[in-house]
PDB file of C-alpha atoms in Angstrom:
ATOM      1  CA  UNK A   1       1.976  30.714 -32.606  1.00 97.00           C
ATOM      2  CA  UNK A   2       2.347  31.759 -28.829  1.00 98.00           C
ATOM      3  CA  UNK A   3       3.336  29.179 -26.351  1.00 98.00           C
ATOM      4  CA  UNK A   4       4.757  29.270 -22.672  1.00 98.00           C
ATOM      5  CA  UNK A   5       8.292  28.096 -22.632  1.00 98.00           C
ATOM      6  CA  UNK A   6      10.878  27.372 -20.042  1.00 98.00           C
ATOM      7  CA  UNK A   7      14.363  27.073 -20.750  1.00 97.00           C
ATOM      8  CA  UNK A   8      15.587  25.796 -17.402  1.00 98.00           C
ATOM      9  CA  UNK A   9      13.851  24.518 -13.985  1.00 98.00           C
ATOM     10  CA  UNK A  10      12.842  26.907 -11.210  1.00 98.00           C
ATOM     11  CA  UNK A  11       9.966  28.828  -9.948  1.00 98.00           C
ATOM     12  CA  UNK A  12       6.943  30.315 -11.971  1.00 98.00           C
ATOM     13  CA  UNK A  13       8.865  33.290 -13.302  1.00 97.00           C
ATOM     14  CA  UNK A  14      10.875  31.112 -15.555  1.00 98.00           C
ATOM     15  CA  UNK A  15       7.662  30.349 -17.407  1.00 98.00           C
ATOM     16  CA  UNK A  16       7.751  32.995 -20.534  1.00 97.00           C
ATOM     17  CA  UNK A  17       5.428  33.566 -23.415  1.00 97.00           C
ATOM     18  CA  UNK A  18       7.335  32.988 -26.661  1.00 97.00           C
ATOM     19  CA  UNK A  19       6.769  32.837 -30.414  1.00 97.00           C
ATOM     20  CA  UNK A  20       7.339  29.127 -31.498  1.00 97.00           C
ATOM     21  CA  UNK A  21       6.941  27.491 -34.888  1.00 97.00           C
ATOM     22  CA  UNK A  22       3.367  25.994 -35.572  1.00 97.00           C
ATOM     23  CA  UNK A  23       3.624  22.392 -34.782  1.00 97.00           C
ATOM     24  CA  UNK A  24       2.620  19.839 -37.773  1.00 98.00           C
ATOM     25  CA  UNK A  25       0.590  16.523 -36.674  1.00 98.00           C
ATOM     26  CA  UNK A  26       2.102  13.483 -37.389  1.00 98.00           C
ATOM     27  CA  UNK A  27       1.057  10.006 -38.436  1.00 98.00           C
ATOM     28  CA  UNK A  28      -2.135   9.290 -36.316  1.00 98.00           C
ATOM     29  CA  UNK A  29      -2.056  12.731 -34.787  1.00 98.00           C
ATOM     30  CA  UNK A  30      -4.363  15.821 -34.680  1.00 98.00           C
ATOM     31  CA  UNK A  31      -3.323  19.676 -34.282  1.00 98.00           C
ATOM     32  CA  UNK A  32      -5.792  21.147 -31.943  1.00 98.00           C
ATOM     33  CA  UNK A  33      -6.403  24.810 -31.895  1.00 98.00           C
ATOM     34  CA  UNK A  34      -6.492  25.277 -28.017  1.00 98.00           C
ATOM     35  CA  UNK A  35      -9.469  26.808 -26.490  1.00 98.00           C
ATOM     36  CA  UNK A  36      -8.450  26.063 -22.901  1.00 98.00           C
ATOM     37  CA  UNK A  37      -5.589  24.342 -21.284  1.00 98.00           C
ATOM     38  CA  UNK A  38      -6.160  22.702 -17.598  1.00 98.00           C
ATOM     39  CA  UNK A  39      -3.581  23.222 -14.891  1.00 98.00           C
ATOM     40  CA  UNK A  40      -2.760  20.328 -12.817  1.00 97.00           C
ATOM     41  CA  UNK A  41      -0.036  19.964  -9.775  1.00 96.00           C
ATOM     42  CA  UNK A  42       2.195  17.887 -12.174  1.00 97.00           C
ATOM     43  CA  UNK A  43       2.568  20.860 -14.224  1.00 98.00           C
ATOM     44  CA  UNK A  44       4.684  22.796 -11.541  1.00 97.00           C
ATOM     45  CA  UNK A  45       6.435  19.710 -10.382  1.00 97.00           C
ATOM     46  CA  UNK A  46       7.842  19.275 -13.974  1.00 97.00           C
ATOM     47  CA  UNK A  47       8.497  22.983 -14.229  1.00 98.00           C
ATOM     48  CA  UNK A  48      10.672  23.163 -11.070  1.00 97.00           C
ATOM     49  CA  UNK A  49      12.293  19.940 -11.696  1.00 97.00           C
ATOM     50  CA  UNK A  50      10.827  17.808  -9.181  1.00 96.00           C
ATOM     51  CA  UNK A  51       9.813  15.455 -12.044  1.00 96.00           C
ATOM     52  CA  UNK A  52      12.280  16.309 -14.981  1.00 96.00           C
ATOM     53  CA  UNK A  53      10.857  16.238 -18.455  1.00 96.00           C
ATOM     54  CA  UNK A  54      11.543  13.194 -20.318  1.00 92.00           C
ATOM     55  CA  UNK A  55      12.538  15.209 -23.442  1.00 90.00           C
ATOM     56  CA  UNK A  56      14.484  17.828 -21.723  1.00 93.00           C
ATOM     57  CA  UNK A  57      14.487  21.662 -22.025  1.00 97.00           C
ATOM     58  CA  UNK A  58      13.342  23.906 -23.530  1.00 97.00           C
ATOM     59  CA  UNK A  59       9.643  22.589 -22.839  1.00 97.00           C
ATOM     60  CA  UNK A  60       6.084  23.787 -22.975  1.00 97.00           C
ATOM     61  CA  UNK A  61       4.246  22.247 -20.066  1.00 96.00           C
ATOM     62  CA  UNK A  62       0.621  21.244 -19.469  1.00 98.00           C
ATOM     63  CA  UNK A  63      -1.313  18.074 -20.571  1.00 98.00           C
ATOM     64  CA  UNK A  64      -4.960  19.011 -20.468  1.00 98.00           C
ATOM     65  CA  UNK A  65      -6.247  20.563 -23.475  1.00 98.00           C
ATOM     66  CA  UNK A  66      -9.794  21.370 -25.179  1.00 98.00           C
ATOM     67  CA  UNK A  67     -10.171  22.783 -28.457  1.00 98.00           C
ATOM     68  CA  UNK A  68     -10.943  22.552 -32.183  1.00 98.00           C
ATOM     69  CA  UNK A  69      -9.310  20.058 -34.679  1.00 98.00           C
ATOM     70  CA  UNK A  70      -7.422  22.388 -36.984  1.00 97.00           C
ATOM     71  CA  UNK A  71      -5.502  19.640 -39.067  1.00 98.00           C
ATOM     72  CA  UNK A  72      -5.288  15.811 -39.170  1.00 98.00           C
ATOM     73  CA  UNK A  73      -2.380  13.943 -39.759  1.00 98.00           C
ATOM     74  CA  UNK A  74      -2.103  10.756 -42.075  1.00 98.00           C
ATOM     75  CA  UNK A  75      -4.158   7.793 -40.892  1.00 98.00           C
ATOM     76  CA  UNK A  76      -6.572   9.797 -38.730  1.00 98.00           C
ATOM     77  CA  UNK A  77     -10.372   8.455 -39.126  1.00 98.00           C
ATOM     78  CA  UNK A  78     -12.227   9.467 -36.059  1.00 98.00           C
ATOM     79  CA  UNK A  79     -11.988  13.210 -36.209  1.00 98.00           C
ATOM     80  CA  UNK A  80     -12.211  15.894 -38.991  1.00 98.00           C
ATOM     81  CA  UNK A  81     -11.116  19.647 -39.076  1.00 98.00           C
ATOM     82  CA  UNK A  82     -13.784  21.624 -37.169  1.00 98.00           C
ATOM     83  CA  UNK A  83     -14.464  18.805 -34.545  1.00 98.00           C
ATOM     84  CA  UNK A  84     -14.638  20.034 -30.866  1.00 98.00           C
ATOM     85  CA  UNK A  85     -12.422  17.745 -28.814  1.00 98.00           C
ATOM     86  CA  UNK A  86     -10.748  17.421 -25.443  1.00 98.00           C
ATOM     87  CA  UNK A  87      -8.011  14.970 -23.882  1.00 98.00           C
ATOM     88  CA  UNK A  88      -4.885  14.549 -22.224  1.00 98.00           C
ATOM     89  CA  UNK A  89      -1.597  14.478 -24.279  1.00 98.00           C
ATOM     90  CA  UNK A  90       0.584  11.494 -23.724  1.00 97.00           C
ATOM     91  CA  UNK A  91       1.808  11.694 -20.111  1.00 97.00           C
ATOM     92  CA  UNK A  92       4.456  12.146 -19.054  1.00 95.00           C
ATOM     93  CA  UNK A  93       6.538  12.382 -22.081  1.00 94.00           C
ATOM     94  CA  UNK A  94       4.597  14.710 -24.517  1.00 95.00           C
ATOM     95  CA  UNK A  95       3.358  18.005 -22.874  1.00 97.00           C
ATOM     96  CA  UNK A  96       2.529  21.237 -24.733  1.00 98.00           C
ATOM     97  CA  UNK A  97      -0.821  22.393 -24.062  1.00 98.00           C
ATOM     98  CA  UNK A  98      -0.068  25.950 -22.752  1.00 98.00           C
ATOM     99  CA  UNK A  99      -0.021  27.161 -26.335  1.00 98.00           C
ATOM    100  CA  UNK A 100      -2.341  28.352 -29.066  1.00 98.00           C
ATOM    101  CA  UNK A 101      -1.928  25.008 -30.774  1.00 98.00           C
ATOM    102  CA  UNK A 102      -1.062  21.513 -29.621  1.00 98.00           C
ATOM    103  CA  UNK A 103      -0.530  18.168 -31.362  1.00 98.00           C
ATOM    104  CA  UNK A 104      -1.230  14.776 -30.046  1.00 98.00           C
ATOM    105  CA  UNK A 105      -2.491  11.283 -30.836  1.00 98.00           C
ATOM    106  CA  UNK A 106      -6.071  11.473 -32.399  1.00 98.00           C
ATOM    107  CA  UNK A 107      -7.133   8.603 -29.836  1.00 98.00           C
ATOM    108  CA  UNK A 108      -6.026  10.654 -26.857  1.00 98.00           C
ATOM    109  CA  UNK A 109      -9.191  12.799 -27.406  1.00 98.00           C
ATOM    110  CA  UNK A 110     -12.793  12.382 -27.289  1.00 98.00           C
ATOM    111  CA  UNK A 111     -15.638  14.649 -28.747  1.00 98.00           C
ATOM    112  CA  UNK A 112     -16.617  17.417 -26.246  1.00 98.00           C
ATOM    113  CA  UNK A 113     -19.977  17.148 -25.403  1.00 98.00           C
ATOM    114  CA  UNK A 114     -22.018  20.113 -26.428  1.00 97.00           C
ATOM    115  CA  UNK A 115     -23.427  20.513 -22.863  1.00 97.00           C
ATOM    116  CA  UNK A 116     -20.193  21.622 -21.557  1.00 98.00           C
ATOM    117  CA  UNK A 117     -17.818  24.659 -22.432  1.00 98.00           C
ATOM    118  CA  UNK A 118     -14.112  24.499 -23.200  1.00 98.00           C
ATOM    119  CA  UNK A 119     -13.098  25.419 -19.782  1.00 98.00           C
ATOM    120  CA  UNK A 120     -14.956  22.722 -18.180  1.00 98.00           C
ATOM    121  CA  UNK A 121     -13.828  20.244 -20.634  1.00 98.00           C
ATOM    122  CA  UNK A 122      -9.947  21.533 -20.107  1.00 98.00           C
ATOM    123  CA  UNK A 123     -10.373  20.827 -16.413  1.00 98.00           C
ATOM    124  CA  UNK A 124     -11.394  17.249 -16.625  1.00 98.00           C
ATOM    125  CA  UNK A 125      -8.918  14.810 -18.552  1.00 98.00           C
ATOM    126  CA  UNK A 126      -5.776  14.352 -16.455  1.00 98.00           C
ATOM    127  CA  UNK A 127      -7.682  14.269 -13.141  1.00 98.00           C
ATOM    128  CA  UNK A 128     -10.735  12.410 -14.407  1.00 98.00           C
ATOM    129  CA  UNK A 129      -8.627   9.887 -16.123  1.00 98.00           C
ATOM    130  CA  UNK A 130      -6.650   9.190 -13.258  1.00 98.00           C
ATOM    131  CA  UNK A 131      -9.893   8.578 -11.114  1.00 98.00           C
ATOM    132  CA  UNK A 132     -11.371   6.444 -13.823  1.00 98.00           C
ATOM    133  CA  UNK A 133      -8.208   4.399 -14.326  1.00 98.00           C
ATOM    134  CA  UNK A 134      -8.045   3.817 -10.649  1.00 98.00           C
ATOM    135  CA  UNK A 135     -11.584   2.919  -9.576  1.00 98.00           C
ATOM    136  CA  UNK A 136     -13.096   1.544 -12.822  1.00 98.00           C
ATOM    137  CA  UNK A 137     -10.159  -0.237 -14.529  1.00 98.00           C
ATOM    138  CA  UNK A 138      -7.750  -0.854 -11.578  1.00 98.00           C
ATOM    139  CA  UNK A 139     -10.027  -1.445  -8.538  1.00 98.00           C
ATOM    140  CA  UNK A 140     -13.055  -2.701 -10.839  1.00 98.00           C
ATOM    141  CA  UNK A 141     -15.383  -0.880  -8.337  1.00 98.00           C
ATOM    142  CA  UNK A 142     -18.797  -2.547  -8.473  1.00 95.00           C
ATOM    143  CA  UNK A 143     -22.495  -1.441  -7.367  1.00 97.00           C
ATOM    144  CA  UNK A 144     -22.936  -1.796  -3.604  1.00 97.00           C
ATOM    145  CA  UNK A 145     -19.066  -1.767  -2.580  1.00 98.00           C
ATOM    146  CA  UNK A 146     -17.618   0.753  -0.424  1.00 98.00           C
ATOM    147  CA  UNK A 147     -14.632   2.936  -1.432  1.00 98.00           C
ATOM    148  CA  UNK A 148     -12.318   5.320   0.518  1.00 98.00           C
ATOM    149  CA  UNK A 149     -11.154   8.396  -1.245  1.00 98.00           C
ATOM    150  CA  UNK A 150      -8.490  10.329   0.505  1.00 97.00           C
ATOM    151  CA  UNK A 151      -8.234  13.912  -0.266  1.00 96.00           C
ATOM    152  CA  UNK A 152     -11.514  13.997  -1.750  1.00 96.00           C
ATOM    153  CA  UNK A 153     -11.913  17.735  -2.237  1.00 95.00           C
ATOM    154  CA  UNK A 154      -8.658  17.861  -4.535  1.00 93.00           C
ATOM    155  CA  UNK A 155      -8.442  17.850  -8.130  1.00 94.00           C
ATOM    156  CA  UNK A 156      -8.566  14.073  -8.422  1.00 97.00           C
ATOM    157  CA  UNK A 157     -10.507  13.309  -5.249  1.00 96.00           C
ATOM    158  CA  UNK A 158     -13.594  15.488  -6.235  1.00 97.00           C
ATOM    159  CA  UNK A 159     -13.981  13.739  -9.464  1.00 98.00           C
ATOM    160  CA  UNK A 160     -13.312  10.354  -7.994  1.00 98.00           C
ATOM    161  CA  UNK A 161     -16.103  10.762  -5.602  1.00 98.00           C
ATOM    162  CA  UNK A 162     -18.613  11.327  -8.581  1.00 98.00           C
ATOM    163  CA  UNK A 163     -17.177   8.590 -10.561  1.00 98.00           C
ATOM    164  CA  UNK A 164     -17.518   6.267  -7.700  1.00 98.00           C
ATOM    165  CA  UNK A 165     -21.128   7.084  -7.230  1.00 98.00           C
ATOM    166  CA  UNK A 166     -21.719   6.499 -10.846  1.00 98.00           C
ATOM    167  CA  UNK A 167     -20.346   3.237 -10.330  1.00 98.00           C
ATOM    168  CA  UNK A 168     -22.735   2.521  -7.675  1.00 98.00           C
ATOM    169  CA  UNK A 169     -20.119   2.603  -4.737  1.00 98.00           C
ATOM    170  CA  UNK A 170     -20.726   3.918  -1.238  1.00 98.00           C
ATOM    171  CA  UNK A 171     -17.914   6.579  -0.671  1.00 98.00           C
ATOM    172  CA  UNK A 172     -16.227   7.154   2.420  1.00 98.00           C
ATOM    173  CA  UNK A 173     -14.016  10.078   2.144  1.00 98.00           C
ATOM    174  CA  UNK A 174     -11.399  12.502   3.940  1.00 97.00           C
ATOM    175  CA  UNK A 175     -11.260  16.060   3.552  1.00 96.00           C
ATOM    176  CA  UNK A 176     -10.856  19.318   5.741  1.00 94.00           C
ATOM    177  CA  UNK A 177     -13.617  20.564   7.780  1.00 95.00           C
ATOM    178  CA  UNK A 178     -14.232  23.464   5.604  1.00 93.00           C
ATOM    179  CA  UNK A 179     -14.582  21.358   2.535  1.00 95.00           C
ATOM    180  CA  UNK A 180     -16.926  18.708   4.244  1.00 96.00           C
ATOM    181  CA  UNK A 181     -20.151  19.815   2.943  1.00 97.00           C
ATOM    182  CA  UNK A 182     -18.711  20.256  -0.548  1.00 96.00           C
ATOM    183  CA  UNK A 183     -17.556  16.587  -0.565  1.00 97.00           C
ATOM    184  CA  UNK A 184     -21.000  15.461   0.746  1.00 98.00           C
ATOM    185  CA  UNK A 185     -22.706  17.380  -2.112  1.00 97.00           C
ATOM    186  CA  UNK A 186     -20.877  15.272  -4.454  1.00 97.00           C
ATOM    187  CA  UNK A 187     -22.365  12.123  -3.108  1.00 97.00           C
ATOM    188  CA  UNK A 188     -20.076  11.083  -0.218  1.00 98.00           C
ATOM    189  CA  UNK A 189     -21.864   9.107   2.240  1.00 98.00           C
ATOM    190  CA  UNK A 190     -19.464   9.868   5.077  1.00 97.00           C
ATOM    191  CA  UNK A 191     -16.641  12.685   5.153  1.00 98.00           C
ATOM    192  CA  UNK A 192     -13.863  12.724   8.028  1.00 97.00           C
ATOM    193  CA  UNK A 193     -11.714  15.395   8.678  1.00 96.00           C
ATOM    194  CA  UNK A 194      -8.138  14.123   8.061  1.00 90.00           C
ATOM    195  CA  UNK A 195      -6.670  16.524  10.411  1.00 90.00           C
ATOM    196  CA  UNK A 196      -8.517  14.997  13.380  1.00 93.00           C
ATOM    197  CA  UNK A 197      -9.222  11.428  12.534  1.00 93.00           C
ATOM    198  CA  UNK A 198      -7.201   8.342  11.697  1.00 94.00           C
ATOM    199  CA  UNK A 199      -9.161   6.832   8.915  1.00 96.00           C
ATOM    200  CA  UNK A 200      -8.336   3.273  10.132  1.00 95.00           C
ATOM    201  CA  UNK A 201     -10.112   4.022  13.519  1.00 95.00           C
ATOM    202  CA  UNK A 202     -13.352   4.468  11.829  1.00 96.00           C
ATOM    203  CA  UNK A 203     -13.181   2.202   8.678  1.00 96.00           C
ATOM    204  CA  UNK A 204     -11.665  -1.424   8.378  1.00 96.00           C
ATOM    205  CA  UNK A 205     -13.914  -2.888   5.691  1.00 96.00           C
ATOM    206  CA  UNK A 206     -13.525  -0.827   2.476  1.00 98.00           C
ATOM    207  CA  UNK A 207     -13.377  -2.548  -0.700  1.00 98.00           C
ATOM    208  CA  UNK A 208     -11.211  -0.277  -2.471  1.00 98.00           C
ATOM    209  CA  UNK A 209      -9.235   2.988  -1.534  1.00 98.00           C
ATOM    210  CA  UNK A 210      -7.722   5.719  -3.805  1.00 98.00           C
ATOM    211  CA  UNK A 211      -4.969   7.361  -2.114  1.00 98.00           C
ATOM    212  CA  UNK A 212      -2.845  10.380  -3.517  1.00 96.00           C
ATOM    213  CA  UNK A 213      -0.577  10.549  -0.306  1.00 94.00           C
ATOM    214  CA  UNK A 214       2.496   8.760   1.221  1.00 95.00           C
ATOM    215  CA  UNK A 215       3.587   8.275   4.650  1.00 95.00           C
ATOM    216  CA  UNK A 216       1.098   7.683   7.634  1.00 95.00           C
ATOM    217  CA  UNK A 217      -2.049   8.458   5.515  1.00 95.00           C
ATOM    218  CA  UNK A 218      -1.212   5.821   3.173  1.00 97.00           C
ATOM    219  CA  UNK A 219      -0.519   3.119   5.928  1.00 97.00           C
ATOM    220  CA  UNK A 220      -3.794   4.253   7.612  1.00 97.00           C
ATOM    221  CA  UNK A 221      -5.504   3.798   4.412  1.00 98.00           C
ATOM    222  CA  UNK A 222      -4.213   0.204   4.019  1.00 98.00           C
ATOM    223  CA  UNK A 223      -5.589  -0.576   7.383  1.00 98.00           C
ATOM    224  CA  UNK A 224      -9.062   0.630   6.209  1.00 98.00           C
ATOM    225  CA  UNK A 225      -9.089  -1.829   3.338  1.00 98.00           C
ATOM    226  CA  UNK A 226     -10.500  -5.300   3.976  1.00 98.00           C
ATOM    227  CA  UNK A 227      -8.362  -8.373   3.199  1.00 98.00           C
ATOM    228  CA  UNK A 228      -8.745  -9.292  -0.662  1.00 98.00           C
ATOM    229  CA  UNK A 229      -9.436  -5.412  -1.345  1.00 98.00           C
ATOM    230  CA  UNK A 230      -7.347  -3.205  -3.315  1.00 98.00           C
ATOM    231  CA  UNK A 231      -5.510   0.195  -2.655  1.00 98.00           C
ATOM    232  CA  UNK A 232      -4.454   2.229  -5.486  1.00 98.00           C
ATOM    233  CA  UNK A 233      -1.607   4.613  -4.771  1.00 98.00           C
ATOM    234  CA  UNK A 234      -1.140   7.824  -6.997  1.00 97.00           C
ATOM    235  CA  UNK A 235       2.366   8.198  -5.638  1.00 95.00           C
ATOM    236  CA  UNK A 236       4.229   4.911  -6.026  1.00 94.00           C
ATOM    237  CA  UNK A 237       5.230   2.550  -3.309  1.00 94.00           C
ATOM    238  CA  UNK A 238       7.603   2.108  -0.476  1.00 95.00           C
ATOM    239  CA  UNK A 239       8.780  -1.143   1.542  1.00 96.00           C
ATOM    240  CA  UNK A 240       6.740  -0.202   4.557  1.00 97.00           C
ATOM    241  CA  UNK A 241       3.541   0.169   2.384  1.00 97.00           C
ATOM    242  CA  UNK A 242       4.164  -3.166   0.506  1.00 97.00           C
ATOM    243  CA  UNK A 243       5.153  -4.926   3.495  1.00 97.00           C
ATOM    244  CA  UNK A 244       1.924  -3.866   5.421  1.00 97.00           C
ATOM    245  CA  UNK A 245      -0.267  -4.561   2.263  1.00 97.00           C
ATOM    246  CA  UNK A 246       1.187  -8.126   2.246  1.00 98.00           C
ATOM    247  CA  UNK A 247       0.469  -8.780   5.793  1.00 97.00           C
ATOM    248  CA  UNK A 248      -3.068  -7.589   5.517  1.00 97.00           C
ATOM    249  CA  UNK A 249      -3.873  -9.370   2.094  1.00 98.00           C
ATOM    250  CA  UNK A 250      -4.596  -5.997   0.523  1.00 98.00           C
ATOM    251  CA  UNK A 251      -3.616  -5.858  -3.396  1.00 98.00           C
ATOM    252  CA  UNK A 252      -1.319  -2.835  -3.881  1.00 98.00           C
ATOM    253  CA  UNK A 253      -1.357  -1.033  -7.076  1.00 98.00           C
ATOM    254  CA  UNK A 254       0.560   2.180  -8.147  1.00 98.00           C
ATOM    255  CA  UNK A 255      -0.994   4.046 -11.171  1.00 98.00           C
ATOM    256  CA  UNK A 256       0.391   6.452 -13.525  1.00 97.00           C
ATOM    257  CA  UNK A 257      -2.116   8.092 -15.721  1.00 98.00           C
ATOM    258  CA  UNK A 258      -2.193   7.100 -19.452  1.00 96.00           C
ATOM    259  CA  UNK A 259      -3.745   8.561 -22.636  1.00 95.00           C
ATOM    260  CA  UNK A 260      -6.838   6.433 -23.040  1.00 94.00           C
ATOM    261  CA  UNK A 261      -9.595   6.914 -25.662  1.00 97.00           C
ATOM    262  CA  UNK A 262     -11.999   4.565 -24.140  1.00 97.00           C
ATOM    263  CA  UNK A 263     -11.627   6.437 -20.766  1.00 98.00           C
ATOM    264  CA  UNK A 264     -12.068   9.868 -22.303  1.00 98.00           C
ATOM    265  CA  UNK A 265     -15.296   8.655 -24.221  1.00 98.00           C
ATOM    266  CA  UNK A 266     -16.339   7.362 -20.863  1.00 98.00           C
ATOM    267  CA  UNK A 267     -15.647  10.869 -19.159  1.00 98.00           C
ATOM    268  CA  UNK A 268     -17.311  12.500 -21.891  1.00 98.00           C
ATOM    269  CA  UNK A 269     -20.628  10.438 -21.464  1.00 98.00           C
ATOM    270  CA  UNK A 270     -20.691  11.200 -17.748  1.00 98.00           C
ATOM    271  CA  UNK A 271     -20.060  14.886 -18.364  1.00 98.00           C
ATOM    272  CA  UNK A 272     -22.710  14.979 -21.052  1.00 98.00           C
ATOM    273  CA  UNK A 273     -25.203  13.319 -18.469  1.00 97.00           C
ATOM    274  CA  UNK A 274     -24.388  15.814 -15.844  1.00 97.00           C
ATOM    275  CA  UNK A 275     -22.876  13.068 -13.634  1.00 98.00           C
ATOM    276  CA  UNK A 276     -19.197  14.392 -13.786  1.00 98.00           C
ATOM    277  CA  UNK A 277     -18.131  18.155 -13.337  1.00 98.00           C
ATOM    278  CA  UNK A 278     -15.053  19.881 -12.301  1.00 98.00           C
ATOM    279  CA  UNK A 279     -15.019  22.678 -10.009  1.00 97.00           C
ATOM    280  CA  UNK A 280     -13.092  25.477 -11.433  1.00 97.00           C
ATOM    281  CA  UNK A 281     -11.527  28.128  -9.078  1.00 94.00           C
ATOM    282  CA  UNK A 282     -10.475  30.418 -11.988  1.00 96.00           C
ATOM    283  CA  UNK A 283      -9.863  30.848 -15.506  1.00 98.00           C
ATOM    284  CA  UNK A 284      -6.744  33.032 -16.411  1.00 98.00           C
ATOM    285  CA  UNK A 285      -5.438  34.330 -19.919  1.00 98.00           C
ATOM    286  CA  UNK A 286      -2.418  31.954 -21.094  1.00 98.00           C
ATOM    287  CA  UNK A 287       0.178  34.843 -20.487  1.00 97.00           C
ATOM    288  CA  UNK A 288      -0.777  34.632 -16.704  1.00 98.00           C
ATOM    289  CA  UNK A 289       0.390  30.957 -16.619  1.00 98.00           C
ATOM    290  CA  UNK A 290       3.067  31.776 -14.065  1.00 98.00           C
ATOM    291  CA  UNK A 291       0.379  33.405 -11.724  1.00 97.00           C
ATOM    292  CA  UNK A 292      -1.660  30.202 -12.045  1.00 97.00           C
ATOM    293  CA  UNK A 293       1.583  28.306 -10.974  1.00 98.00           C
ATOM    294  CA  UNK A 294       2.015  30.418  -8.134  1.00 97.00           C
ATOM    295  CA  UNK A 295      -1.752  30.056  -6.814  1.00 95.00           C
ATOM    296  CA  UNK A 296      -1.617  26.344  -7.207  1.00 94.00           C
ATOM    297  CA  UNK A 297       1.764  25.912  -5.263  1.00 94.00           C
ATOM    298  CA  UNK A 298       0.623  28.126  -2.582  1.00 92.00           C
ATOM    299  CA  UNK A 299      -2.577  26.287  -1.812  1.00 84.00           C
ATOM    300  CA  UNK A 300      -4.761  29.077  -2.770  1.00 73.00           C
ATOM    301  CA  UNK A 301      -7.113  27.577  -4.881  1.00 82.00           C
ATOM    302  CA  UNK A 302     -10.652  25.623  -4.377  1.00 82.00           C
ATOM    303  CA  UNK A 303     -10.973  23.598  -7.586  1.00 87.00           C
ATOM    304  CA  UNK A 304      -9.092  23.676 -10.940  1.00 95.00           C
ATOM    305  CA  UNK A 305      -7.316  26.313 -12.657  1.00 97.00           C
ATOM    306  CA  UNK A 306      -7.827  26.861 -16.403  1.00 98.00           C
ATOM    307  CA  UNK A 307      -5.757  28.834 -18.962  1.00 98.00           C
ATOM    308  CA  UNK A 308      -7.329  30.603 -21.905  1.00 98.00           C
ATOM    309  CA  UNK A 309      -5.181  31.387 -25.070  1.00 94.00           C
TER     310      UNK A 309
END
């Protein structure tokens, strides 16, 4: 089968289309004939070695996958051959979606709604799971609460706005001025330009915050959350942030997304209802994976990129 393989860390051009053996599903696994593979920032951060692969090199990157079950391993009961599914391969230690076939735990996937195509399905899992696990599972966001979503036009952010609205929360968001109307169209009640506004100057009583940034933005976000509220960071923690959280009585949580069958089923339900949709900038053939990485790293995209084998 064809797969995009790297043998070293470096720039996009190290990604090469290669013939590799067809993988066999193990116990509890399924093999997916990949119809579409989503591209996320963590893909190029692994490719260039910013985040080294747990299993070393060579490696086939990519965690988002949508396709058809081609073969089931021993013990799988929830899917059969021919089922259309989507999900996230176990992050961060089991990538491999940039290929014609991928294997992963059956319970990392959910049935693909018939109302969305494979490209849309592949654009959702990692980013939507991150938002769901942050807002629903970690923050316990409830109807009538207020949530701050930083970077609300980004891959995670634009899905987080939609999920927060589904949970009944009022969304205060940050984005560039150019993206403000888009973020409002997703359901945000207030959108502030992060380039001209420190969020703590206009907000101090958020029940929760989702923050994909470090530095001053994260500190300002802590000041925007009420005492007893929670901030979910997607980029770990540092001593300054933890100290400020303690002083303000804000619960600080660092999230790394996990494969999650229940979460994927919730995302599938939202997508089926039309309550959750990824913005797709472009679809590219698998052979142009390097180009997809260049576009993403250069900030030349507005939404998600998807590869089609």
